[in-house]
Amino acid sequence: MNDHQEKPMESRTSATAVDIRNLSFNYGSTQALKNIGLNLKRNEVTAFIGPSGCGKSTLLRCINRMNDEIAGTRITQGEILIDDINIYDRSVDVVKLRRQVGMVFQKSNPFPSSIYDNVAYGLRMRGERDSAVLDQSVQESLESAALWDEVKDRLQESALGLSGGQQQRLCIARTIAVKPTIVLMDEPCSALDPIATAKVEDLIWKLKHDYTFIIVTHNMHQAARVSDKTAFFYMGELVEFSDTSRMFSNPSVKKTEEYITGRFG
Amino acid sequence: MASEKSSNAKTSHKFQRSGFSYEQLIRFFFASNAGLTIVILTLIIAFLLKEGLGFFPGYRRDLETYRIAGLEFVDISRNNLTSHEQLTSLLNRAYYAEVNGKSARELKRTEEASALYNAFTDQVGPTRDLIINNPQARTDANAGMKAALLGNYEKQREKALLKPINTPHLTAKEREGLLESLRTRPPEATEDPPLVAALAQEFVAAQQKHAAPLQEFRTVIDDFESAGFDLGSIIMEMTESVTVTKEQLQTADILEKDRKTLLAAASGEKDPVERERLLADARAALADKPDVETPMEALLERKPECARLHEALKTASSDALKKIPSRLSDPDARRLLGAARKAWPQFIADLEAAPKKISAWKHTDPVPLSDAILSFLTGKKWVTGGEWQDFYGILPLAVGSLMIAMIALSISIPVSISAAIYVNHFAKPREQALVKPVIEFIQAIPSVVLGFVGILVFGTILREISVMDAFQWVPGFPIEERLNIFTAGCLLALMSIPTIFSLAEDALNNVPSAYAEASEALGASHVQTAFRVMIPASFSGILAAILLGFGRVIGETMVVLLVAGNRIKIPDFSEGLGAFFQPSHTLTGIIAQELGEVPLGSVHYRALFVVGIVLFAVVLGINATAHHFVNRAKK
Ligand SMILES: Nc1ncnc2c1ncn2[C@@H]1O[C@H](COP(=O)(O)OP(=O)(O)OP(=O)(O)O)[C@@H](O)[C@H]1O
Ligand SMILES: [Mg+2]
């Protein structure tokens, strides 16, 4: 994995996938994000790090508008562009947006139905009825999520019977089954053991050629292992954003260095 | 106890428990309250069972008397006679519908003229009565008074003629003539105004004219009617004798019961003098066994005659069926005739089976307890307080309750479940804050008030709608009774909506928000999330909500008592769904209505308790099932 990380970042010259401009965000009257500006490139893995409560999840949920579901939230300033479209424009259909911007939650949350139905859910919601197409998609997605071998004989069993790590990989499989272009992951490995964590990280590396990943993590090693770029947040502000290798070897802001070396947070 | 043990050790240690603490006191208080509810519930069940279970032996004895006294025998013939009367009535109604249908114009004209005239007499009536019937006024003892009355009469007359009702079928001239005759009508006049009389005659003439071609039908009906006379008179004779026997048997039963009470009292009595007195009373109460055999022999001797009369009636009926006209022109008449035709084969079959039944009947056949139970559970008749014979068949009540519940649930389930889904999943917080309390407020409306609304507003509106031409395609329209199963069902729907809504909303709320989030993050719309994730995940809870709503509907009393129409009869399903527009009685309603009037301890009283037990068992079963689903939902 480390050899991956050593790859020269400059070689990626892909276009911008997500462009966050001067974004401020409020939960009711409390401001959670202050004037965030971030430019995320296509097919890169970006890690969001920072102490608890600094707004990482909030920003992540802004990118597929999951915050819409929470009453009293609003963008007070700025915008987010995906493929040059302001996703907070009135004309945007959130359903279509979310089909392109998938999300894996911190706590694995499979539906209380069979493994197969979990993975097929997204496609079915899109009106896919052809069982051959569904079968193929389920298999491919589970294979990409490195889960296929473990569950191929029990696809019709309840997803709730899987272990925590398997459930999390199932959620990843479910997310990539609908072929989004951007995948948001909120601490996907926080409940996993090192082996399962390694599998998820492998997965990200394997899939990054097809997807743009944004991953929130509290694990500095993980950030260093999987990401191309890292953004460090503190109290709702973006403190530093740069190549991961630079950030972890030579951070430009003192706060970042303190956090990375574990002196606070 | 604990303190005693530790006091053996004499020395108290640092974990020493202090004596009877405040905490224990509170605990005891709570425990006793919880225990009390259980004790009360047990007592209620015990009371219900004690009062109710005596019903079956009592009812068995009733049925036995019914057989021994020969009432059962008479009923074989009587049931057929009743069917015969019903058929006759159907034919007669068809006949008159046909005649009146053809004279519809004349009927309307005479009706309109009479209605106008009646409205007039209603208005002036009271004053007129004063003038005519006042002895003072008649003897002219007080001229001033008479003048005042006459003045008043004129005033009332003016008022009455100010806005006379519409008479679209009268010519303008006729109407003017009628009004004029009323304007000049002296107070003491008693005969109808000329036009009213003339139109009545016109109508009679029209009836006669149209009856002429139906002469043959008329004869058929009359012949058919008189074919039942012989059977009717023999039934009447038999009825007299069997009721006497029945009364004797009942009196003997009562005496026997008294005697048993006295004997029981005597055996418990310690004072020898007093005991002797009680025993003497008991001996005096010893009833002579009433003689049932002699009247029974006389009754049984009539068997051949009864059978013969049935044969004769059967022949006459088959003949009549062949002769009744195949087609009538008036739609109402056609419908009635159709109904008669439909009932005919069953009637003939019953007549045919009757002689066999009559000869097979034996007054000595035993009446086992199972007969009483079966008769209660599957009996189609709930007849009480009659002079002939009481029957306690729960079926008409159960069917009524069930049909009302079906209507109620088929309305309230869709409404409350979709409201719950909307409030839980779609509504903005402000809408939630409005809709939820409003729906739950319905629960606060006293059911008596709801019943009022049901009778006065809903029932009336329903009837108005049912006579509109645009709705004649609905089966059962136009409805005959304002108060019926449908009206009651609608009101109960209203009452069960809050129950189902609240519980279903709770169930939806209990679905982890992570499910909905996951679904929406996968690009499912709100509606898809609701149907594919929320409802399946809360299905058990929603089912429980529906069941509890059902329990509420079945157990509700006041509204059904007020609005269901309280006719104890299984609705007639020959009209299909129209059966839902017929009045009905219910399990709950019958208890509320009759319990206050029955003598304590009577069979009727106990029957009501058994209905209560059935109700209790049903609701308990429903709640237990609901509970089961709730528990499953929690897992
Ligand atoms: N639903 C909410 N309503 C109100 N305030 C919220 C809500 N969710 C988060 N916040 C607040 O917004 C701020 C940022 O929260 P957020 O969840 O984005 O932090 P985080 O960086 O993801 O923290 P963690 O690492 O613990 O997950 C916090 O102060 C939090 O209290
Ligand atoms: Mg978070």
mmCIF file of C-alpha atoms and ligand atoms in Angstrom, chain A residues 56-57 106 186-187 216, ligand 2:
data_model
loop_
_atom_site.group_PDB
_atom_site.id
_atom_site.type_symbol
_atom_site.label_atom_id
_atom_site.label_comp_id
_atom_site.label_asym_id
_atom_site.label_seq_id
_atom_site.Cartn_x
_atom_site.Cartn_y
_atom_site.Cartn_z
ATOM 1 C CA LYS A 56 -16.194 17.044 8.911
ATOM 2 C CA SER A 57 -19.441 15.100 8.773
ATOM 3 C CA GLN A 106 -20.126 5.969 9.911
ATOM 4 C CA ASP A 186 -17.912 9.011 6.959
ATOM 5 C CA GLU A 187 -15.449 7.116 9.173
ATOM 6 C CA VAL A 216 -13.574 11.212 6.926
HETATM 7 MG MG MG C 2 -18.727 12.938 12.263
#
